[in-house]
PDB file of C-alpha atoms in Angstrom:
ATOM      1  CA  MET A  29       0.000   0.000   0.000  1.00 40.00           C
ATOM      2  CA  GLY A  30       2.869   2.385   0.765  1.00 43.00           C
ATOM      3  CA  PHE A  31       4.120   2.127  -2.818  1.00 42.00           C
ATOM      4  CA  ALA A  32       0.657   2.813  -4.235  1.00 44.00           C
ATOM      5  CA  VAL A  33       0.125   5.816  -1.980  1.00 47.00           C
ATOM      6  CA  SER A  34       3.491   7.199  -3.064  1.00 65.00           C
ATOM      7  CA  ASP A  35       2.517   6.955  -6.749  1.00 76.00           C
ATOM      8  CA  GLU A  36      -0.807   8.640  -6.070  1.00 75.00           C
ATOM      9  CA  LEU A  37       0.924  11.497  -4.294  1.00 80.00           C
ATOM     10  CA  LEU A  38       3.353  11.856  -7.186  1.00 84.00           C
ATOM     11  CA  GLY A  39       0.423  11.883  -9.606  1.00 83.00           C
ATOM     12  CA  THR A  40      -0.771  15.009  -7.824  1.00 87.00           C
ATOM     13  CA  VAL A  41       2.533  16.770  -7.107  1.00 91.00           C
ATOM     14  CA  VAL A  42       4.556  16.064 -10.264  1.00 94.00           C
ATOM     15  CA  PRO A  43       2.099  17.805 -12.670  1.00 94.00           C
ATOM     16  CA  ILE A  44       2.278  20.925 -10.479  1.00 95.00           C
ATOM     17  CA  VAL A  45       6.072  20.954 -10.741  1.00 95.00           C
ATOM     18  CA  VAL A  46       5.826  20.270 -14.480  1.00 96.00           C
ATOM     19  CA  TYR A  47       3.433  23.216 -14.829  1.00 97.00           C
ATOM     20  CA  TRP A  48       5.887  25.753 -13.458  1.00 96.00           C
ATOM     21  CA  ILE A  49       8.959  24.303 -15.187  1.00 96.00           C
ATOM     22  CA  TYR A  50       7.273  24.077 -18.589  1.00 95.00           C
ATOM     23  CA  SER A  51       5.574  27.461 -18.369  1.00 94.00           C
ATOM     24  CA  GLY A  52       8.882  28.937 -17.218  1.00 93.00           C
ATOM     25  CA  MET A  53      10.522  27.585 -20.361  1.00 91.00           C
ATOM     26  CA  TYR A  54       7.883  29.288 -22.477  1.00 88.00           C
ATOM     27  CA  MET A  55       8.253  32.567 -20.636  1.00 83.00           C
ATOM     28  CA  CYS A  56      11.955  32.507 -21.563  1.00 82.00           C
ATOM     29  CA  LEU A  57      10.829  32.306 -25.202  1.00 74.00           C
ATOM     30  CA  GLY A  58       8.290  35.089 -24.817  1.00 61.00           C
ATOM     31  CA  SER A  59      10.448  37.609 -26.648  1.00 68.00           C
ATOM     32  CA  PHE A  60      10.249  35.609 -29.891  1.00 80.00           C
ATOM     33  CA  GLU A  61       8.167  38.299 -31.566  1.00 82.00           C
ATOM     34  CA  ASN A  62       8.152  36.534 -34.932  1.00 88.00           C
ATOM     35  CA  TYR A  63       6.182  33.626 -33.447  1.00 91.00           C
ATOM     36  CA  ARG A  64       3.824  35.425 -31.054  1.00 92.00           C
ATOM     37  CA  LEU A  65       0.050  35.482 -31.609  1.00 92.00           C
ATOM     38  CA  HIS A  66      -0.077  38.891 -29.898  1.00 91.00           C
ATOM     39  CA  SER A  67       2.563  41.513 -29.354  1.00 87.00           C
ATOM     40  CA  LYS A  68       4.231  41.990 -25.985  1.00 86.00           C
ATOM     41  CA  SER A  69       2.560  45.384 -25.661  1.00 88.00           C
ATOM     42  CA  ASP A  70      -0.870  43.795 -26.247  1.00 90.00           C
ATOM     43  CA  GLU A  71      -0.133  41.347 -23.451  1.00 89.00           C
ATOM     44  CA  GLU A  72       0.562  44.202 -21.069  1.00 89.00           C
ATOM     45  CA  GLU A  73      -2.288  46.473 -22.208  1.00 92.00           C
ATOM     46  CA  LYS A  74      -5.227  44.170 -22.933  1.00 93.00           C
ATOM     47  CA  ASN A  75      -5.132  41.767 -19.994  1.00 95.00           C
ATOM     48  CA  LEU A  76      -7.403  42.710 -17.111  1.00 94.00           C
ATOM     49  CA  VAL A  77      -5.348  41.166 -14.306  1.00 95.00           C
ATOM     50  CA  SER A  78      -1.732  41.507 -13.189  1.00 95.00           C
ATOM     51  CA  LYS A  79       0.785  38.692 -13.514  1.00 95.00           C
ATOM     52  CA  LEU A  80       1.337  38.671  -9.756  1.00 96.00           C
ATOM     53  CA  THR A  81      -2.379  38.106  -9.219  1.00 97.00           C
ATOM     54  CA  VAL A  82      -2.295  35.304 -11.784  1.00 97.00           C
ATOM     55  CA  VAL A  83       0.638  33.575 -10.053  1.00 97.00           C
ATOM     56  CA  LYS A  84      -1.059  33.769  -6.646  1.00 97.00           C
ATOM     57  CA  GLY A  85      -4.363  32.579  -8.117  1.00 96.00           C
ATOM     58  CA  VAL A  86      -2.799  29.571  -9.845  1.00 97.00           C
ATOM     59  CA  LEU A  87      -0.790  28.587  -6.754  1.00 97.00           C
ATOM     60  CA  PHE A  88      -3.879  28.757  -4.550  1.00 96.00           C
ATOM     61  CA  GLN A  89      -5.872  26.691  -7.032  1.00 94.00           C
ATOM     62  CA  GLN A  90      -3.129  24.062  -7.300  1.00 94.00           C
ATOM     63  CA  LEU A  91      -2.826  23.742  -3.526  1.00 94.00           C
ATOM     64  CA  LEU A  92      -6.594  23.385  -3.201  1.00 93.00           C
ATOM     65  CA  GLN A  93      -6.787  20.801  -5.975  1.00 89.00           C
ATOM     66  CA  ALA A  94      -3.874  18.848  -4.518  1.00 88.00           C
ATOM     67  CA  ALA A  95      -5.541  18.762  -1.097  1.00 90.00           C
ATOM     68  CA  VAL A  96      -8.838  17.570  -2.576  1.00 88.00           C
ATOM     69  CA  ALA A  97      -7.113  14.943  -4.744  1.00 80.00           C
ATOM     70  CA  ILE A  98      -5.176  13.556  -1.777  1.00 80.00           C
ATOM     71  CA  LEU A  99      -8.366  13.420   0.298  1.00 83.00           C
ATOM     72  CA  LEU A 100     -10.139  11.550  -2.513  1.00 75.00           C
ATOM     73  CA  PHE A 101      -7.288   9.048  -2.810  1.00 72.00           C
ATOM     74  CA  THR A 102      -7.285   8.546   0.949  1.00 75.00           C
ATOM     75  CA  ALA A 103     -11.070   8.079   1.112  1.00 73.00           C
ATOM     76  CA  THR A 104     -11.193   5.597  -1.785  1.00 65.00           C
ATOM     77  CA  GLY A 105      -8.001   3.748  -1.000  1.00 62.00           C
ATOM     78  CA  GLY A 106      -6.633   4.944  -4.333  1.00 54.00           C
ATOM     79  CA  HIS A 107      -8.224   2.162  -6.351  1.00 53.00           C
ATOM     80  CA  ALA A 108     -11.720   3.394  -7.208  1.00 53.00           C
ATOM     81  CA  GLY A 109     -12.174   1.939 -10.668  1.00 51.00           C
ATOM     82  CA  ALA A 110      -8.456   2.016 -11.423  1.00 55.00           C
ATOM     83  CA  SER A 111      -5.818  -0.684 -11.629  1.00 56.00           C
ATOM     84  CA  SER A 112      -3.014  -0.857  -9.084  1.00 57.00           C
ATOM     85  CA  GLN A 113      -0.819  -2.734 -11.564  1.00 61.00           C
ATOM     86  CA  GLN A 114       1.384  -1.014 -14.095  1.00 61.00           C
ATOM     87  CA  PRO A 115       0.491  -2.397 -17.571  1.00 61.00           C
ATOM     88  CA  SER A 116       3.255  -4.348 -19.277  1.00 63.00           C
ATOM     89  CA  SER A 117       1.787  -3.917 -22.771  1.00 85.00           C
ATOM     90  CA  PHE A 118       2.328  -0.743 -24.758  1.00 87.00           C
ATOM     91  CA  ILE A 119      -1.044  -1.279 -26.448  1.00 91.00           C
ATOM     92  CA  VAL A 120      -2.816  -1.373 -23.079  1.00 92.00           C
ATOM     93  CA  LEU A 121      -0.965   1.737 -21.929  1.00 93.00           C
ATOM     94  CA  ALA A 122      -1.788   3.586 -25.159  1.00 93.00           C
ATOM     95  CA  SER A 123      -5.458   2.613 -24.938  1.00 95.00           C
ATOM     96  CA  GLN A 124      -5.605   3.916 -21.361  1.00 96.00           C
ATOM     97  CA  PHE A 125      -4.054   7.208 -22.452  1.00 96.00           C
ATOM     98  CA  VAL A 126      -6.482   7.622 -25.367  1.00 97.00           C
ATOM     99  CA  THR A 127      -9.466   6.695 -23.188  1.00 97.00           C
ATOM    100  CA  ALA A 128      -8.411   9.185 -20.518  1.00 98.00           C
ATOM    101  CA  MET A 129      -7.932  11.886 -23.165  1.00 98.00           C
ATOM    102  CA  LEU A 130     -11.414  11.281 -24.596  1.00 98.00           C
ATOM    103  CA  VAL A 131     -13.016  11.284 -21.145  1.00 98.00           C
ATOM    104  CA  MET A 132     -11.261  14.511 -20.167  1.00 98.00           C
ATOM    105  CA  ASP A 133     -12.135  16.195 -23.459  1.00 98.00           C
ATOM    106  CA  THR A 134     -15.795  15.193 -23.174  1.00 98.00           C
ATOM    107  CA  TRP A 135     -16.107  16.389 -19.574  1.00 98.00           C
ATOM    108  CA  GLN A 136     -14.324  19.673 -20.207  1.00 97.00           C
ATOM    109  CA  TYR A 137     -16.154  20.469 -23.456  1.00 98.00           C
ATOM    110  CA  PHE A 138     -19.652  20.210 -22.016  1.00 98.00           C
ATOM    111  CA  LEU A 139     -18.812  21.854 -18.710  1.00 98.00           C
ATOM    112  CA  HIS A 140     -16.782  24.611 -20.386  1.00 98.00           C
ATOM    113  CA  ARG A 141     -19.601  25.294 -22.820  1.00 98.00           C
ATOM    114  CA  TYR A 142     -22.144  25.392 -19.991  1.00 98.00           C
ATOM    115  CA  PHE A 143     -19.972  27.912 -18.129  1.00 97.00           C
ATOM    116  CA  HIS A 144     -20.381  30.178 -21.145  1.00 97.00           C
ATOM    117  CA  GLU A 145     -24.097  29.580 -21.719  1.00 97.00           C
ATOM    118  CA  ASN A 146     -25.101  30.047 -18.083  1.00 97.00           C
ATOM    119  CA  LYS A 147     -24.778  33.795 -17.445  1.00 96.00           C
ATOM    120  CA  PHE A 148     -24.527  33.404 -13.672  1.00 97.00           C
ATOM    121  CA  LEU A 149     -21.715  30.842 -13.887  1.00 97.00           C
ATOM    122  CA  TYR A 150     -19.893  32.862 -16.519  1.00 97.00           C
ATOM    123  CA  ARG A 151     -20.103  36.089 -14.534  1.00 96.00           C
ATOM    124  CA  HIS A 152     -19.094  34.604 -11.185  1.00 96.00           C
ATOM    125  CA  LEU A 153     -16.751  31.778 -12.239  1.00 96.00           C
ATOM    126  CA  HIS A 154     -15.535  31.454 -15.803  1.00 97.00           C
ATOM    127  CA  SER A 155     -15.060  35.152 -16.566  1.00 96.00           C
ATOM    128  CA  ARG A 156     -11.946  35.043 -14.378  1.00 96.00           C
ATOM    129  CA  HIS A 157     -10.126  32.944 -16.995  1.00 96.00           C
ATOM    130  CA  HIS A 158     -11.184  35.359 -19.753  1.00 96.00           C
ATOM    131  CA  ARG A 159      -9.492  38.255 -17.995  1.00 96.00           C
ATOM    132  CA  LEU A 160      -6.411  36.987 -19.836  1.00 94.00           C
ATOM    133  CA  VAL A 161      -7.427  38.249 -23.256  1.00 93.00           C
ATOM    134  CA  VAL A 162      -3.846  37.697 -24.370  1.00 93.00           C
ATOM    135  CA  PRO A 163      -2.885  34.375 -22.761  1.00 92.00           C
ATOM    136  CA  TYR A 164       0.560  33.359 -21.574  1.00 93.00           C
ATOM    137  CA  ALA A 165       1.969  30.072 -20.336  1.00 93.00           C
ATOM    138  CA  PHE A 166       1.766  30.345 -16.544  1.00 95.00           C
ATOM    139  CA  GLY A 167      -1.771  31.728 -16.782  1.00 95.00           C
ATOM    140  CA  ALA A 168      -3.060  28.469 -18.262  1.00 96.00           C
ATOM    141  CA  LEU A 169      -4.700  27.423 -14.990  1.00 96.00           C
ATOM    142  CA  TYR A 170      -5.853  30.862 -13.912  1.00 97.00           C
ATOM    143  CA  ASN A 171      -9.465  30.016 -13.067  1.00 96.00           C
ATOM    144  CA  HIS A 172     -11.902  30.482 -10.230  1.00 96.00           C
ATOM    145  CA  PRO A 173     -10.981  27.819  -7.613  1.00 95.00           C
ATOM    146  CA  LEU A 174     -14.429  26.242  -7.837  1.00 95.00           C
ATOM    147  CA  GLU A 175     -14.179  26.032 -11.604  1.00 96.00           C
ATOM    148  CA  GLY A 176     -10.752  24.466 -11.240  1.00 94.00           C
ATOM    149  CA  LEU A 177     -12.177  21.784  -8.967  1.00 94.00           C
ATOM    150  CA  LEU A 178     -15.107  21.038 -11.277  1.00 95.00           C
ATOM    151  CA  LEU A 179     -13.272  21.256 -14.585  1.00 95.00           C
ATOM    152  CA  ASP A 180      -9.826  19.874 -13.775  1.00 93.00           C
ATOM    153  CA  THR A 181     -10.034  17.862 -10.548  1.00 92.00           C
ATOM    154  CA  VAL A 182     -13.322  16.109 -11.287  1.00 93.00           C
ATOM    155  CA  GLY A 183     -12.396  15.732 -14.963  1.00 95.00           C
ATOM    156  CA  GLY A 184      -9.037  14.257 -13.973  1.00 93.00           C
ATOM    157  CA  ALA A 185     -10.636  11.864 -11.490  1.00 90.00           C
ATOM    158  CA  LEU A 186     -13.083  10.623 -14.136  1.00 95.00           C
ATOM    159  CA  SER A 187     -10.263  10.164 -16.634  1.00 96.00           C
ATOM    160  CA  PHE A 188      -8.250   8.217 -14.071  1.00 92.00           C
ATOM    161  CA  MET A 189     -11.101   5.942 -13.024  1.00 92.00           C
ATOM    162  CA  LEU A 190     -12.747   5.281 -16.387  1.00 96.00           C
ATOM    163  CA  SER A 191      -9.480   4.586 -18.195  1.00 95.00           C
ATOM    164  CA  GLY A 192      -8.439   2.016 -15.586  1.00 93.00           C
ATOM    165  CA  MET A 193      -4.886   3.376 -15.495  1.00 92.00           C
ATOM    166  CA  SER A 194      -2.622   2.687 -12.555  1.00 90.00           C
ATOM    167  CA  PRO A 195      -1.496   5.451 -10.172  1.00 88.00           C
ATOM    168  CA  ARG A 196       1.961   5.317 -11.752  1.00 89.00           C
ATOM    169  CA  THR A 197       0.533   5.706 -15.261  1.00 92.00           C
ATOM    170  CA  SER A 198      -1.487   8.683 -14.027  1.00 92.00           C
ATOM    171  CA  ILE A 199       1.768  10.509 -13.201  1.00 93.00           C
ATOM    172  CA  TYR A 200       2.672  10.483 -16.886  1.00 95.00           C
ATOM    173  CA  PHE A 201      -0.839  11.181 -18.125  1.00 96.00           C
ATOM    174  CA  PHE A 202      -1.513  14.180 -15.892  1.00 95.00           C
ATOM    175  CA  SER A 203       1.958  15.563 -16.569  1.00 96.00           C
ATOM    176  CA  PHE A 204       1.264  15.294 -20.301  1.00 97.00           C
ATOM    177  CA  ALA A 205      -2.172  16.925 -19.884  1.00 97.00           C
ATOM    178  CA  THR A 206      -0.494  19.747 -17.951  1.00 97.00           C
ATOM    179  CA  ILE A 207       2.097  20.272 -20.694  1.00 97.00           C
ATOM    180  CA  LYS A 208      -0.673  20.333 -23.297  1.00 97.00           C
ATOM    181  CA  THR A 209      -2.708  22.892 -21.324  1.00 96.00           C
ATOM    182  CA  VAL A 210       0.305  25.173 -20.867  1.00 96.00           C
ATOM    183  CA  ASP A 211       1.129  24.858 -24.552  1.00 95.00           C
ATOM    184  CA  ASP A 212      -2.427  25.870 -25.498  1.00 96.00           C
ATOM    185  CA  HIS A 213      -2.012  29.124 -23.561  1.00 95.00           C
ATOM    186  CA  CYS A 214       1.614  29.931 -24.414  1.00 93.00           C
ATOM    187  CA  GLY A 215       0.730  32.506 -27.082  1.00 91.00           C
ATOM    188  CA  LEU A 216       3.423  31.202 -29.433  1.00 92.00           C
ATOM    189  CA  MET A 217       3.270  29.258 -32.702  1.00 91.00           C
ATOM    190  CA  LEU A 218       6.760  27.794 -32.843  1.00 89.00           C
ATOM    191  CA  PRO A 219       7.752  25.842 -35.976  1.00 89.00           C
ATOM    192  CA  GLY A 220       8.164  22.120 -35.435  1.00 89.00           C
ATOM    193  CA  ASN A 221       6.188  22.058 -32.193  1.00 91.00           C
ATOM    194  CA  PRO A 222       5.142  18.365 -31.993  1.00 93.00           C
ATOM    195  CA  LEU A 223       1.980  19.205 -30.049  1.00 93.00           C
ATOM    196  CA  HIS A 224       0.860  21.430 -32.945  1.00 89.00           C
ATOM    197  CA  ILE A 225       1.720  18.726 -35.450  1.00 88.00           C
ATOM    198  CA  PHE A 226      -0.308  15.996 -33.735  1.00 92.00           C
ATOM    199  CA  PHE A 227      -3.157  18.092 -32.280  1.00 93.00           C
ATOM    200  CA  ARG A 228      -5.402  20.585 -34.053  1.00 92.00           C
ATOM    201  CA  ASN A 229      -6.326  21.955 -30.652  1.00 94.00           C
ATOM    202  CA  ASN A 230      -3.391  24.300 -30.115  1.00 94.00           C
ATOM    203  CA  SER A 231      -2.478  27.811 -28.961  1.00 94.00           C
ATOM    204  CA  ALA A 232      -4.077  29.450 -32.029  1.00 94.00           C
ATOM    205  CA  TYR A 233      -7.246  27.385 -31.650  1.00 95.00           C
ATOM    206  CA  HIS A 234      -7.687  28.431 -28.026  1.00 95.00           C
ATOM    207  CA  ASP A 235      -6.638  32.000 -28.742  1.00 95.00           C
ATOM    208  CA  VAL A 236      -9.645  32.317 -31.075  1.00 94.00           C
ATOM    209  CA  HIS A 237     -11.906  31.265 -28.196  1.00 95.00           C
ATOM    210  CA  LEU A 238     -10.405  33.840 -25.833  1.00 93.00           C
ATOM    211  CA  GLN A 239     -11.213  36.697 -28.216  1.00 90.00           C
ATOM    212  CA  LEU A 240     -14.655  38.309 -28.013  1.00 82.00           C
ATOM    213  CA  TYR A 241     -15.735  37.081 -31.452  1.00 86.00           C
ATOM    214  CA  GLY A 242     -14.818  33.489 -30.537  1.00 88.00           C
ATOM    215  CA  SER A 243     -16.441  33.186 -27.123  1.00 90.00           C
ATOM    216  CA  LYS A 244     -19.251  31.008 -28.525  1.00 93.00           C
ATOM    217  CA  TYR A 245     -16.851  28.712 -30.358  1.00 95.00           C
ATOM    218  CA  ASN A 246     -13.845  26.432 -29.869  1.00 96.00           C
ATOM    219  CA  PHE A 247     -14.825  25.144 -26.434  1.00 97.00           C
ATOM    220  CA  SER A 248     -12.834  21.925 -26.868  1.00 96.00           C
ATOM    221  CA  GLN A 249      -9.846  21.401 -24.594  1.00 94.00           C
ATOM    222  CA  PRO A 250      -7.206  20.224 -24.093  1.00 95.00           C
ATOM    223  CA  PHE A 251      -6.626  17.565 -26.761  1.00 97.00           C
ATOM    224  CA  PHE A 252      -9.048  17.146 -29.656  1.00 96.00           C
ATOM    225  CA  VAL A 253     -11.576  19.318 -31.529  1.00 96.00           C
ATOM    226  CA  MET A 254     -14.156  16.592 -32.174  1.00 96.00           C
ATOM    227  CA  TRP A 255     -16.954  17.936 -29.974  1.00 98.00           C
ATOM    228  CA  ASP A 256     -16.756  21.389 -31.558  1.00 97.00           C
ATOM    229  CA  ARG A 257     -17.001  19.813 -35.008  1.00 96.00           C
ATOM    230  CA  ILE A 258     -19.824  17.428 -34.054  1.00 97.00           C
ATOM    231  CA  LEU A 259     -21.932  20.051 -32.270  1.00 97.00           C
ATOM    232  CA  GLY A 260     -21.341  23.018 -34.587  1.00 95.00           C
ATOM    233  CA  THR A 261     -19.171  25.164 -32.317  1.00 96.00           C
ATOM    234  CA  TYR A 262     -16.019  24.895 -34.421  1.00 95.00           C
ATOM    235  CA  MET A 263     -14.719  28.234 -35.727  1.00 94.00           C
ATOM    236  CA  PRO A 264     -12.411  27.882 -38.728  1.00 92.00           C
ATOM    237  CA  TYR A 265      -9.520  30.322 -38.875  1.00 92.00           C
ATOM    238  CA  SER A 266      -6.376  31.048 -40.799  1.00 91.00           C
ATOM    239  CA  LEU A 267      -2.976  31.878 -39.398  1.00 90.00           C
ATOM    240  CA  GLU A 268      -1.796  35.125 -40.978  1.00 91.00           C
ATOM    241  CA  LYS A 269       1.446  37.036 -40.550  1.00 91.00           C
ATOM    242  CA  ARG A 270       1.173  40.419 -38.850  1.00 88.00           C
ATOM    243  CA  ALA A 271       2.970  43.363 -40.445  1.00 84.00           C
ATOM    244  CA  GLU A 272       4.756  44.158 -37.189  1.00 83.00           C
ATOM    245  CA  GLY A 273       5.843  40.534 -36.758  1.00 84.00           C
ATOM    246  CA  GLY A 274       4.295  37.374 -35.441  1.00 90.00           C
ATOM    247  CA  PHE A 275       1.008  35.733 -36.351  1.00 92.00           C
ATOM    248  CA  GLU A 276      -2.705  36.377 -35.979  1.00 91.00           C
ATOM    249  CA  ALA A 277      -5.397  33.700 -35.881  1.00 91.00           C
ATOM    250  CA  ARG A 278      -8.099  35.212 -38.094  1.00 89.00           C
ATOM    251  CA  PRO A 279     -11.560  33.620 -38.150  1.00 86.00           C
ATOM    252  CA  THR A 280     -13.484  33.417 -41.393  1.00 81.00           C
ATOM    253  CA  LYS A 281     -15.456  36.591 -42.140  1.00 59.00           C
ATOM    254  CA  GLU A 282     -18.907  35.059 -41.779  1.00 64.00           C
ATOM    255  CA  PHE A 283     -18.079  33.804 -38.272  1.00 58.00           C
ATOM    256  CA  LYS A 284     -16.533  37.064 -37.126  1.00 53.00           C
ATOM    257  CA  GLU A 285     -19.685  38.945 -38.111  1.00 49.00           C
ATOM    258  CA  ASP A 286     -21.983  36.402 -36.425  1.00 48.00           C
TER     259      ASP A 286
END
């Protein structure tokens, strides 16, 4: 049991460490003006919350989520619907990853969309995330704490249980999900980024959603875009070069005027 508890604790703590290391790497690349979706001045002028407030908000949310996750593991013995054995087959491991990704995407799409459609929830919860009009890496998890618990903690627990992954596998899965979430908010379109090659849901895709004209579209996160396409909330866009450097994700004209 001691070994299992250790893996469960790591599955909670390691993604937090990964979040700050990976977002820190992106912040070091923030001056790459030729690959930014918004200029540095836009980042400073358009956002409605200071970076210090964002850091404190994310840290508080992570501590709260970690406490809740540890309590859940303790209450359930760490094996509620999940396997305590590390799979020896790559096919089994891959199927668990894909299942967890689909579960997380499904949970987050419908809840995220409801946060937008319910005016009370948007005003009091989800609007906090949209204060970052121009997103950056370490603001990826800047949400209302309650939204963080519902969207990320509950979504993560469902992914863990329904995929049947072991606590050790969850360390890798949640670390990967954290990297993907940070990447979606980094504000950069770097050439050769493998996450942009393998996933259509990327920093430009989410940037469209964070703009006023895209608030009714591109709800999918963090992996695939299937629910947006199936349910008609997909906003097509093109990636155009800005005269002053960098890129701009421009939606098609008919959507922008909707």
